[in-house]
mmCIF file of C-alpha atoms in Angstrom:
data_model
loop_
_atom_site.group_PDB
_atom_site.id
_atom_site.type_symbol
_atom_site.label_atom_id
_atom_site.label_comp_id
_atom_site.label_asym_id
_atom_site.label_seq_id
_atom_site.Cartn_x
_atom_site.Cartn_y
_atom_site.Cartn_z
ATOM 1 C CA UNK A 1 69.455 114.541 116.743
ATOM 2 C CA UNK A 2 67.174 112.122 117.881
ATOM 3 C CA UNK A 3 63.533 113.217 117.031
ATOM 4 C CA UNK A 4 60.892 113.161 120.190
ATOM 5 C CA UNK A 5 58.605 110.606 118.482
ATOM 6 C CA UNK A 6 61.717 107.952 118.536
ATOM 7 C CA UNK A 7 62.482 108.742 121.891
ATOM 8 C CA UNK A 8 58.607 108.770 123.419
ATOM 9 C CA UNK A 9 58.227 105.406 121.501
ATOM 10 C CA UNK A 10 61.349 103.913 123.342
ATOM 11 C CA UNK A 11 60.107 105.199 126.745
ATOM 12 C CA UNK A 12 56.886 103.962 126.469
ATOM 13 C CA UNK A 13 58.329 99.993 125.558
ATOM 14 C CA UNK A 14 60.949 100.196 128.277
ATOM 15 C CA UNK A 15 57.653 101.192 130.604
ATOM 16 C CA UNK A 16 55.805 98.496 129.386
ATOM 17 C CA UNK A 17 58.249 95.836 128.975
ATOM 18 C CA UNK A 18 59.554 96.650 132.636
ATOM 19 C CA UNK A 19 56.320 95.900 133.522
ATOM 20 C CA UNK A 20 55.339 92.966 131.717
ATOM 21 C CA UNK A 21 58.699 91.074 132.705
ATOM 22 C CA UNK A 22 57.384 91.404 136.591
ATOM 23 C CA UNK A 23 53.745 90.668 136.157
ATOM 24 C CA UNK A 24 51.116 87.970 135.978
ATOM 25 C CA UNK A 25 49.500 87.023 132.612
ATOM 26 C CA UNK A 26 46.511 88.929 133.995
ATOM 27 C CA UNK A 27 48.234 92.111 134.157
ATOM 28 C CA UNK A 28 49.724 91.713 130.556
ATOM 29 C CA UNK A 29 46.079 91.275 128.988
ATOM 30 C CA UNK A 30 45.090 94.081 131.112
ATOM 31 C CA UNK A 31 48.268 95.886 129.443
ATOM 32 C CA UNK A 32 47.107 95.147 125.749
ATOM 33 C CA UNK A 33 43.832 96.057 126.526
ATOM 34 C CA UNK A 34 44.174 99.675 127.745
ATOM 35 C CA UNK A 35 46.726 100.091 124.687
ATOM 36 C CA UNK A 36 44.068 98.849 122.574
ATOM 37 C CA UNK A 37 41.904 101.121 123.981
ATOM 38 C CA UNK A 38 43.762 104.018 123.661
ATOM 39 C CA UNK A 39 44.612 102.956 119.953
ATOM 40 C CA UNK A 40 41.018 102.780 119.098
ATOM 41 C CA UNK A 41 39.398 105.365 120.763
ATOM 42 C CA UNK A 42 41.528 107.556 118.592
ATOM 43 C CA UNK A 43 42.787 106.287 115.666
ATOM 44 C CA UNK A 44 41.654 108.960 113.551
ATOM 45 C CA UNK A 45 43.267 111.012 115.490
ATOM 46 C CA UNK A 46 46.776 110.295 115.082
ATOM 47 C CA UNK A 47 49.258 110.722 113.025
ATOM 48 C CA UNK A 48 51.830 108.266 110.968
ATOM 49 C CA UNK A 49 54.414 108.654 113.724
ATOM 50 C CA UNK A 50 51.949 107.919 116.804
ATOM 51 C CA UNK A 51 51.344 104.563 114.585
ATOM 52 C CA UNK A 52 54.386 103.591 114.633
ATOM 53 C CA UNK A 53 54.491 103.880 118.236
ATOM 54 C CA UNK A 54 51.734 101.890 118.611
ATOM 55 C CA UNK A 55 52.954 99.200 116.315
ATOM 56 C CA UNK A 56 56.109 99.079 118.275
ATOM 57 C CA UNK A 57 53.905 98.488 121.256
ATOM 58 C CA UNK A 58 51.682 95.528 120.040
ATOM 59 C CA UNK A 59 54.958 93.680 118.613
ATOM 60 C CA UNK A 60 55.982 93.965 122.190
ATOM 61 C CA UNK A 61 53.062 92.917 123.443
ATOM 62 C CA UNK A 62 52.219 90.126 121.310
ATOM 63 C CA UNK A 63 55.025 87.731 121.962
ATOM 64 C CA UNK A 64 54.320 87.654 125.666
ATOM 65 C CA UNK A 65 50.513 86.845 125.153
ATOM 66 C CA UNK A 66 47.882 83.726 125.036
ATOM 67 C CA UNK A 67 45.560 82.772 121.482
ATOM 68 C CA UNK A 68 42.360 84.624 123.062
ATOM 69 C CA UNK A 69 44.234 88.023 124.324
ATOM 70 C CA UNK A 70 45.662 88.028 120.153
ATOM 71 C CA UNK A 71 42.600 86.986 118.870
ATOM 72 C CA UNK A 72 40.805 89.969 120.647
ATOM 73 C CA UNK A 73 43.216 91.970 119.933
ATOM 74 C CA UNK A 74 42.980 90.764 115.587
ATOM 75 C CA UNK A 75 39.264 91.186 115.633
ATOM 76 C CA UNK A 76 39.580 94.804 117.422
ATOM 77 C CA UNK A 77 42.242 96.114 114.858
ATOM 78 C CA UNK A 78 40.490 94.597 111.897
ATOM 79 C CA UNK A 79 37.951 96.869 111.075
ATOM 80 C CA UNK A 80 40.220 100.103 111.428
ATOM 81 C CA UNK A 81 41.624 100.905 108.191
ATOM 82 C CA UNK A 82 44.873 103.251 109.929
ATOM 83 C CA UNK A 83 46.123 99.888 112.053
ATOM 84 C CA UNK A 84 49.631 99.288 112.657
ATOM 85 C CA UNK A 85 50.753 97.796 109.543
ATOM 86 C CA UNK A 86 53.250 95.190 111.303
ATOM 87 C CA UNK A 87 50.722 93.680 113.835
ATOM 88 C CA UNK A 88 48.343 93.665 111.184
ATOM 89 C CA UNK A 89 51.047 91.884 109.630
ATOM 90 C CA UNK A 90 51.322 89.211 112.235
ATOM 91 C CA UNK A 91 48.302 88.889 113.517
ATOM 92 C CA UNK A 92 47.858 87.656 109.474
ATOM 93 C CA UNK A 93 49.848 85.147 109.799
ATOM 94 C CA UNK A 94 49.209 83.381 112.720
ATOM 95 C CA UNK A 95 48.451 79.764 112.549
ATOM 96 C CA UNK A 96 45.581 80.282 114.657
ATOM 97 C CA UNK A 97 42.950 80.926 112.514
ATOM 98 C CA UNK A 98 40.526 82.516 115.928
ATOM 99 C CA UNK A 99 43.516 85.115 115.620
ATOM 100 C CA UNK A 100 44.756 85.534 111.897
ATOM 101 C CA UNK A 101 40.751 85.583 110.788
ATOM 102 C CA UNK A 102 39.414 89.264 111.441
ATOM 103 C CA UNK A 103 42.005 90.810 110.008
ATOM 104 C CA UNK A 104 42.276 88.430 106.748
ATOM 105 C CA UNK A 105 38.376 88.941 106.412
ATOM 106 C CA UNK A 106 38.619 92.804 107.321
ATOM 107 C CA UNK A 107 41.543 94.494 107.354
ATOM 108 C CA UNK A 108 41.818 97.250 104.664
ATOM 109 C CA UNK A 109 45.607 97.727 106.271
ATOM 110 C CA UNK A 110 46.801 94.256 104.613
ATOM 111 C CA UNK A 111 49.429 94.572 101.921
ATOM 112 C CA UNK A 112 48.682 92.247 98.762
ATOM 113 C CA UNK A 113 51.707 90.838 99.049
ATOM 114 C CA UNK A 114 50.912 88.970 102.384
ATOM 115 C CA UNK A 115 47.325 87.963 101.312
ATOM 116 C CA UNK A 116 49.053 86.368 98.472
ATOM 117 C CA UNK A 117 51.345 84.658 100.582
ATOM 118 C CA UNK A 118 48.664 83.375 102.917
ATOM 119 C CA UNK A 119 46.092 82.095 100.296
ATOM 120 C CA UNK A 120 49.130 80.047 98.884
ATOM 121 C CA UNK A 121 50.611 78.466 102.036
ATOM 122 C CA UNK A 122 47.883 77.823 104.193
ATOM 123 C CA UNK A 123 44.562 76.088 104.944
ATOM 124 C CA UNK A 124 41.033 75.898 104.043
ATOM 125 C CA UNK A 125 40.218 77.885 107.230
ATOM 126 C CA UNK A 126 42.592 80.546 105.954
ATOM 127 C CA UNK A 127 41.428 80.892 102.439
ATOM 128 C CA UNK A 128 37.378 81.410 104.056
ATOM 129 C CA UNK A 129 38.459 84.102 105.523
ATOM 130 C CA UNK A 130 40.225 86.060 102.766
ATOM 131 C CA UNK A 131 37.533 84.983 100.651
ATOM 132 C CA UNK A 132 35.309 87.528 102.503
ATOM 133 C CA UNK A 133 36.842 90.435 101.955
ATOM 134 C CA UNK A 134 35.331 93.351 100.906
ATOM 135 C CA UNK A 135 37.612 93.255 97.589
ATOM 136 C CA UNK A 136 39.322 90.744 96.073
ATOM 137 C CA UNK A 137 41.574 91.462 93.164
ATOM 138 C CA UNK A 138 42.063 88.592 89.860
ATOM 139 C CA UNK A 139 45.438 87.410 91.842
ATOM 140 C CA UNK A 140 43.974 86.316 95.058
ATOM 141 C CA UNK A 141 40.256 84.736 93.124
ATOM 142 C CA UNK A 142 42.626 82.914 91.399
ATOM 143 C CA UNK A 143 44.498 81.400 94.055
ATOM 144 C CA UNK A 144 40.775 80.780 96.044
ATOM 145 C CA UNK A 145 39.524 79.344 93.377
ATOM 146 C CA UNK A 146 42.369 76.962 92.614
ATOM 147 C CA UNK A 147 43.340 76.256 96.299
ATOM 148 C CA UNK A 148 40.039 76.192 97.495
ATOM 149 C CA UNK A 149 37.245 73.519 98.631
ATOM 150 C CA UNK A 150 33.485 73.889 97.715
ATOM 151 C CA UNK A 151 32.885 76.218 100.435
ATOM 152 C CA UNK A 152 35.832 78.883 100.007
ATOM 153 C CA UNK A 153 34.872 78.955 95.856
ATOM 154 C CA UNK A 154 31.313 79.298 96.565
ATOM 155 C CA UNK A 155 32.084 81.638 99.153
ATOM 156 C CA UNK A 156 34.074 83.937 96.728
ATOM 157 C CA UNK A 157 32.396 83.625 93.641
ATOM 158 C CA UNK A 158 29.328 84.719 95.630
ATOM 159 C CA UNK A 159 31.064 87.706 97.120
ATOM 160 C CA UNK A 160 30.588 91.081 94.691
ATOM 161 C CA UNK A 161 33.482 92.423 95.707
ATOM 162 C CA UNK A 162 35.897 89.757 93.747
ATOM 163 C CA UNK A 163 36.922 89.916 90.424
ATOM 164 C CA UNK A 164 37.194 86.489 88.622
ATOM 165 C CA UNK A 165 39.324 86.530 85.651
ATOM 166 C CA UNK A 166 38.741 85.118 82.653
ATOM 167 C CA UNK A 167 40.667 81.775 83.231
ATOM 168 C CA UNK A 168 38.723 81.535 86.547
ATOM 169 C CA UNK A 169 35.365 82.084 85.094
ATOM 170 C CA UNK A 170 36.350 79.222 82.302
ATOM 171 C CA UNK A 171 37.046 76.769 85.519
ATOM 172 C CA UNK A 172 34.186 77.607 87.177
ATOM 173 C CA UNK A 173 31.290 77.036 84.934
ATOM 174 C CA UNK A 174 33.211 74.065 83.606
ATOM 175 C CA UNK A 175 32.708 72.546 87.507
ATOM 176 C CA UNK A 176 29.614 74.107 87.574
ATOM 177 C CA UNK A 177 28.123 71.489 84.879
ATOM 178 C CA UNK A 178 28.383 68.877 88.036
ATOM 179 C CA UNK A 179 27.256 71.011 91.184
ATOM 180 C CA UNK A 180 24.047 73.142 91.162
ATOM 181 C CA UNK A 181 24.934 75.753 93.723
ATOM 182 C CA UNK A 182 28.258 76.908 92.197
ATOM 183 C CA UNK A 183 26.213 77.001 89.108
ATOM 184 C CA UNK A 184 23.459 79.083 90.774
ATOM 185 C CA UNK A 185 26.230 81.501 92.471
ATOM 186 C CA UNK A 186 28.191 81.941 89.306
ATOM 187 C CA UNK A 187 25.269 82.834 87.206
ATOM 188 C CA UNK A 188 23.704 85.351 90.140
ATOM 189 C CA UNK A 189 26.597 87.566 89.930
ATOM 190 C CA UNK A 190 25.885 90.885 87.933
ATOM 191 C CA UNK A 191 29.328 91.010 86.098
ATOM 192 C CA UNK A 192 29.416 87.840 84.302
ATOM 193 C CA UNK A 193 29.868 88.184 80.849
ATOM 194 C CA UNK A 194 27.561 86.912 77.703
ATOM 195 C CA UNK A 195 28.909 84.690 76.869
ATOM 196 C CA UNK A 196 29.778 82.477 79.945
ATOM 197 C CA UNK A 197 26.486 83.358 81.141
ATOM 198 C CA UNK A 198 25.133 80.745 77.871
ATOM 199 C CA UNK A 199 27.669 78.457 78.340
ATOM 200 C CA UNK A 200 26.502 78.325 81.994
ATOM 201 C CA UNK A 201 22.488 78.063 81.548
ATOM 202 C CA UNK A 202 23.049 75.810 78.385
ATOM 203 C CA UNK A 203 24.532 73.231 80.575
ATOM 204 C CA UNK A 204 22.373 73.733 83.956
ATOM 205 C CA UNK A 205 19.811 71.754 85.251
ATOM 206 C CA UNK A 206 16.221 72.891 85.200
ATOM 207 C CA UNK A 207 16.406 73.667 88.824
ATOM 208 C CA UNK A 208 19.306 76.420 87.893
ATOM 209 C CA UNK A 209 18.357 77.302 84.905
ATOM 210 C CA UNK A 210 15.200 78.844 86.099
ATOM 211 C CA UNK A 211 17.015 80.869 88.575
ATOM 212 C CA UNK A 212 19.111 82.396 86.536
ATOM 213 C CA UNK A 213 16.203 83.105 83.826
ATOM 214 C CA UNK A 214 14.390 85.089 86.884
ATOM 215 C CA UNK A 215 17.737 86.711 87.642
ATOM 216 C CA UNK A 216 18.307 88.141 83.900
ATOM 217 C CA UNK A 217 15.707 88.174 82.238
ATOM 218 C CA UNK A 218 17.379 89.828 79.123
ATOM 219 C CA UNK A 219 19.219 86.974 78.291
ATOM 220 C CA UNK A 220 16.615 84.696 79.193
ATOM 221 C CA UNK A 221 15.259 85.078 75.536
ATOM 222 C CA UNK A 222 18.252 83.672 74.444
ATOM 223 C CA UNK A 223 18.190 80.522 75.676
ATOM 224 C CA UNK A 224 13.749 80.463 76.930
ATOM 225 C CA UNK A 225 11.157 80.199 74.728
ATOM 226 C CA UNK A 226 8.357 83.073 75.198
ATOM 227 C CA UNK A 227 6.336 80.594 77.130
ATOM 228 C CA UNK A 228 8.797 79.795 79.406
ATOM 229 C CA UNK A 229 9.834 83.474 79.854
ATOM 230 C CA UNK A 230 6.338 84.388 80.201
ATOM 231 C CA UNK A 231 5.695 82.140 82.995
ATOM 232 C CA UNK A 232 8.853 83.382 84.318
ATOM 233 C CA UNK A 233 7.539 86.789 84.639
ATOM 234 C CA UNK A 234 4.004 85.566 85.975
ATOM 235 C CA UNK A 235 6.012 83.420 89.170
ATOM 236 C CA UNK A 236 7.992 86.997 89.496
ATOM 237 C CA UNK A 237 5.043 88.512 90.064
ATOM 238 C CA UNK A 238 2.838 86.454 92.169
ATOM 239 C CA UNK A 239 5.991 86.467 94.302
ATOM 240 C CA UNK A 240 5.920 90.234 95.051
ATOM 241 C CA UNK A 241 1.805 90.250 95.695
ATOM 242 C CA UNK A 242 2.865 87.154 97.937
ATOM 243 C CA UNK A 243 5.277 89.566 99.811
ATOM 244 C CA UNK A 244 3.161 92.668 99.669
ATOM 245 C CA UNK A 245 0.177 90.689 101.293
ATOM 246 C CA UNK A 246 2.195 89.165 103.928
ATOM 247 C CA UNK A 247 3.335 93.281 104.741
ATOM 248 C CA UNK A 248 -0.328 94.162 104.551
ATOM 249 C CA UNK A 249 -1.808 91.709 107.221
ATOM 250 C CA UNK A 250 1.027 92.108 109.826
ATOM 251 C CA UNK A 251 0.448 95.854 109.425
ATOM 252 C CA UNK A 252 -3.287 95.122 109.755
ATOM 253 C CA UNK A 253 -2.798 93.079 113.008
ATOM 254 C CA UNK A 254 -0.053 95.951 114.211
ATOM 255 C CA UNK A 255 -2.304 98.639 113.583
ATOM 256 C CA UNK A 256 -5.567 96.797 115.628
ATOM 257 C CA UNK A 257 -3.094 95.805 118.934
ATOM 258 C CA UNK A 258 -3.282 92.397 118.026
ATOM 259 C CA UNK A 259 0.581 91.684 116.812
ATOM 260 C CA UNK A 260 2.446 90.025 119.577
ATOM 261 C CA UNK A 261 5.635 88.449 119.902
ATOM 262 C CA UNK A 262 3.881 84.786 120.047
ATOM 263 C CA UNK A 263 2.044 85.903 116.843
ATOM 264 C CA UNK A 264 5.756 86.973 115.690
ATOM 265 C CA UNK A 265 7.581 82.925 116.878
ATOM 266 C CA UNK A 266 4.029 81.137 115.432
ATOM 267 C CA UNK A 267 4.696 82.806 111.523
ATOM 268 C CA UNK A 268 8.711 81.978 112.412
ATOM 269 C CA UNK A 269 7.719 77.859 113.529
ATOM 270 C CA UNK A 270 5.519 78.355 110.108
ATOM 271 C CA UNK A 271 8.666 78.961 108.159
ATOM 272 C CA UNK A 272 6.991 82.682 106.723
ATOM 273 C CA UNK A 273 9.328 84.863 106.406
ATOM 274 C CA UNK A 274 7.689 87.583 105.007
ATOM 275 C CA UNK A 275 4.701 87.845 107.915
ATOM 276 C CA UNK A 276 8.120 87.278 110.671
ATOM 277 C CA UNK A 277 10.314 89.772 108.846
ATOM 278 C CA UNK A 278 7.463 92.614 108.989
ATOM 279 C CA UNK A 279 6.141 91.542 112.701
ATOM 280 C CA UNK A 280 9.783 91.567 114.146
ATOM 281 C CA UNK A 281 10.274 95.087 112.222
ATOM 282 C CA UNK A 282 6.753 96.289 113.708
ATOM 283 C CA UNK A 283 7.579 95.345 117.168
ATOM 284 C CA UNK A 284 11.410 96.494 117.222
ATOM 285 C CA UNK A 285 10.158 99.929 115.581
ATOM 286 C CA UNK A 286 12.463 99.673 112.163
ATOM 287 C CA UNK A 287 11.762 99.664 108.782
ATOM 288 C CA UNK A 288 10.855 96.752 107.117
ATOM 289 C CA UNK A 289 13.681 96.992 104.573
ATOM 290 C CA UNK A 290 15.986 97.516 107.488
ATOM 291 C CA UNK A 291 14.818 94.560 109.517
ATOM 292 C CA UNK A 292 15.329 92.633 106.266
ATOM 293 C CA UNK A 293 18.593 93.283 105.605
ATOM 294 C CA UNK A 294 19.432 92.102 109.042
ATOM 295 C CA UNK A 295 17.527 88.807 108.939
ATOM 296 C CA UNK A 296 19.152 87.870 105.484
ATOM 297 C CA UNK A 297 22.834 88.967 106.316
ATOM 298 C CA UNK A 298 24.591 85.442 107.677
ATOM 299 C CA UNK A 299 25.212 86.757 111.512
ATOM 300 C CA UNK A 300 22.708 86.451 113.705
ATOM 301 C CA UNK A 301 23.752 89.088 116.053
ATOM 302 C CA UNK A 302 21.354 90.859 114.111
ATOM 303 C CA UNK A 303 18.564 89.326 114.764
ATOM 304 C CA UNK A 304 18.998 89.118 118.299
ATOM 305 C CA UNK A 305 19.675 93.135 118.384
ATOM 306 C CA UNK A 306 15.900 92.882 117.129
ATOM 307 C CA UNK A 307 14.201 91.013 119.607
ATOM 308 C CA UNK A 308 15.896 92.351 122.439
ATOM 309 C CA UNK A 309 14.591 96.094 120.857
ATOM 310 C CA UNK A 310 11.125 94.257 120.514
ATOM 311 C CA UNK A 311 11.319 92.485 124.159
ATOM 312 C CA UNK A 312 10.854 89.061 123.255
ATOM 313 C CA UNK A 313 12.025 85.765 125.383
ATOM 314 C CA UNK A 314 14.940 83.383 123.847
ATOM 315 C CA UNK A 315 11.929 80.995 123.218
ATOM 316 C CA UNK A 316 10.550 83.248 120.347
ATOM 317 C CA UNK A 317 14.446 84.530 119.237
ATOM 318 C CA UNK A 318 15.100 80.869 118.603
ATOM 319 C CA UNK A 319 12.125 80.052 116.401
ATOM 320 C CA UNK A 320 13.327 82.661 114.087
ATOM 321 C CA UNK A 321 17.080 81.885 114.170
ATOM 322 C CA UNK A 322 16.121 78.220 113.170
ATOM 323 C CA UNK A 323 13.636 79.452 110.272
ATOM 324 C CA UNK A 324 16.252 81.533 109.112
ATOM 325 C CA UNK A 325 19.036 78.570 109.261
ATOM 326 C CA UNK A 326 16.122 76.064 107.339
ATOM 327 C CA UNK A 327 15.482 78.709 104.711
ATOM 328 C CA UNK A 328 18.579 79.056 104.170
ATOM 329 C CA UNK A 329 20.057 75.583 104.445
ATOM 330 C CA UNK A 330 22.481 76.056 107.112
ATOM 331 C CA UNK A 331 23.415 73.855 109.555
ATOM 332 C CA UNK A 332 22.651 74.848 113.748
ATOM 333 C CA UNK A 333 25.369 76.163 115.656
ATOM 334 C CA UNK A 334 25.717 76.195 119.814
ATOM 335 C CA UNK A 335 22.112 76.967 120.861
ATOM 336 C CA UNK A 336 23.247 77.132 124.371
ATOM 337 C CA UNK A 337 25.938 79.834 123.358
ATOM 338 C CA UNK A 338 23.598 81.750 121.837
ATOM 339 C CA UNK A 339 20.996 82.021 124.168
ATOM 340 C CA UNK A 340 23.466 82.767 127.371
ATOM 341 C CA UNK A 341 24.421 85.885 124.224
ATOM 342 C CA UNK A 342 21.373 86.775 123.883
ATOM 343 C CA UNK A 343 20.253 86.867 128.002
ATOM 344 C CA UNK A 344 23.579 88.980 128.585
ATOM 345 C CA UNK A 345 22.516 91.248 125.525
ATOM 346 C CA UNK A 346 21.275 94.396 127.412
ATOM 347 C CA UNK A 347 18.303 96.417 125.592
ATOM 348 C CA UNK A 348 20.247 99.570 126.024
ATOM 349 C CA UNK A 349 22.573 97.791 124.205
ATOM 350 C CA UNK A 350 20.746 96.456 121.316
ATOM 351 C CA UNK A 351 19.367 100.169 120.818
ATOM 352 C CA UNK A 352 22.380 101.737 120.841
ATOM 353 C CA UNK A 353 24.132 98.775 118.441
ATOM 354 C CA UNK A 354 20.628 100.068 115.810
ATOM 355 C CA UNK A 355 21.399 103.479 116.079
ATOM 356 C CA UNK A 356 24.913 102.560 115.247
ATOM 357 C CA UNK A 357 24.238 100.756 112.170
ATOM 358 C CA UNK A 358 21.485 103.409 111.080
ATOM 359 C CA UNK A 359 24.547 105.752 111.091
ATOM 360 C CA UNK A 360 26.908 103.416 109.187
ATOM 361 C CA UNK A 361 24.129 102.933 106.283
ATOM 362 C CA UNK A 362 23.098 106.522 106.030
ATOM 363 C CA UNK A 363 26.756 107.197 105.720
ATOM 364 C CA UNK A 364 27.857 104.775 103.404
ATOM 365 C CA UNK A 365 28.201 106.321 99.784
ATOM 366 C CA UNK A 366 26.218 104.624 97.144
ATOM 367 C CA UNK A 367 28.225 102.635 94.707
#
């Protein structure tokens, strides 16, 4: 006997293919998008059999659609950790990397098996995105750091999430002898061991070296004499008073009705990050720490929920985007596109996009 799952699932694509085979491209988008709709709005809800359904659905779906109806669809999915397993699937592998990257960067639902496949058999573009992941096991570092240019190794050995194994770690501070930055990621990350950790600030250049001292200072003493160490210490501090000071006058200015947004843009143009990170916290109504974890993550959709909180004009939202791109050392993407973002970006919006991510970090467990 047929169960009533199988047979709702096979109504529901001869509805939908009936439908699709007699309309425009417009009305299949429109399709996907109120099944996406219903998928998210209650994913938790449903069960392993309603998943199937709905995987059965988006296969159908996806073969009669253009790149920016799937790539919508990849970046919606991506994020929900119960997704239909086969669109996942395929939505993996497409070529396209506007399509295949959400889920290769996201997607909890992704077997190993197909990450594997991916970071072996295609691009650069490809092996970015994996590299991103929340996790990344030995197997796929491997393959990143093998198959990978510059950018994908730097951008997994700098991710916490990825464990390198121990032939990985040998390759990488062997290249890191001839490029600073992989040298300066490597030795940043909390889990390297001893003894690559020497190996690594043996060979580093000055530059490095003294990065890493400041970042463990245990080990410093193994390879810094006590003045050096010492001096160490005294730059750590004078870099928190620096910081603390910077707090203490915007609060000051806050406080006396004198902190505006063109006080807020003249410490961005100044390239202060402290004094801008505390202003656009004062006049957006967050914590400090919380504005700062925004204005350091790599997205700038951040920032902009910010200002838009805080009221400023794209004029002063600009200034700090582009101190945060010099600090930083990144290169300046589509002004234009951000600003026409930033003008549609609604303050009702922005405040409930805050009260959002409150929720997700006083949720998150600690690790």
């Amino acid at each position: 006997m047929r169960s009533k799952s199988a047979t709702s699932s096979e109504n529901l694509l001869e509805e939908l293919q009936a439908a699709l085979s007699h309309g425009t491209v417009a009305r299949r988008v429109e399709t996907l998008r109120r099944v996406t709709d219903l998928f998210v709005g209650n994913a938790v809800d449903y069960s392993d059999d309603h998943v199937r359904v709905f995987d059965d659905v988006f296969q159908c779906l996806i073969e009669q659609i253009e790149v920016s109806a799937r790539a919508l669809l990849a970046d919606r999915l991506a994020p929900i950790a119960s997704a239909p397993p086969k669109i996942i699937r395929t939505l993996a592998l497409d070529e396209v990397i506007e399509v295949s990257g959400p889920v290769l960067s996201k997607s909890e639902r992704l077997d190993e098996a197909t990450l594997i496949e991916i970071a072996r058999s295609r691009g650069q573009a490809h092996l970015k995105a994996i590299s991103l992941r929340r996790v990344l096991s030995e197997a796929l570092t491997d393959l990143l750091v093998t198959r990978g240019n510059e950018d994908v190794v730097q951008s997994t050995v700098s991710n916490p999430g990825a464990r390198l194994s121990e032939g990985s770690l040998t390759d990488l501070v062997n290249r890191a002898e001839r490029d600073d930055d992989l040298a300066t990621c490597i030795g940043l990350r909390p889990d390297l061991p001893r003894h690559h950790y020497l190996k690594l600030i043996a060979k580093a250049s000055l530059s490095v070296r003294k990065k890493l001292e400041a970042a463990h200072p245990g080990l410093a003493e193994e390879v810094s004499s006590v003045v050096q160490e010492a001096a160490q210490r005294v730059r750590a501090a004078a870099t928190t008073r620096q910081t603390e000071t910077a707090r203490a006058l915007v609060k000051s200015l806050h406080e006396d009705g004198r902190l505006n947004e063109f006080q807020v843009s003249t410490f961005a143009e100044q390239g202060k990050f402290d004094e801008t990170n505390a202003g656009l916290a004062a006049l957006a109504g967050v914590a400090i720490e919380t504005a700062e974890t925004i204005m350091i993550d790599s997205r700038t959709e951040g920032v902009m929920i910010l200002a838009k909180i805080a009221g400023m004009s794209w004029s002063s939202v600009r200034a700090i985007i582009a101190m945060r791109e010099k600090l930083s050392g990144g290169s300046q993407t589509d002004t234009l596109t951000r600003r026409d973002t930033y003008e549609a970006l609604r303050s009702s919006t922005a405040q409930q996009v805050l009260r959002f991510y409150r929720m997700q970090q006083s949720t998150t467990p600690a690790s």
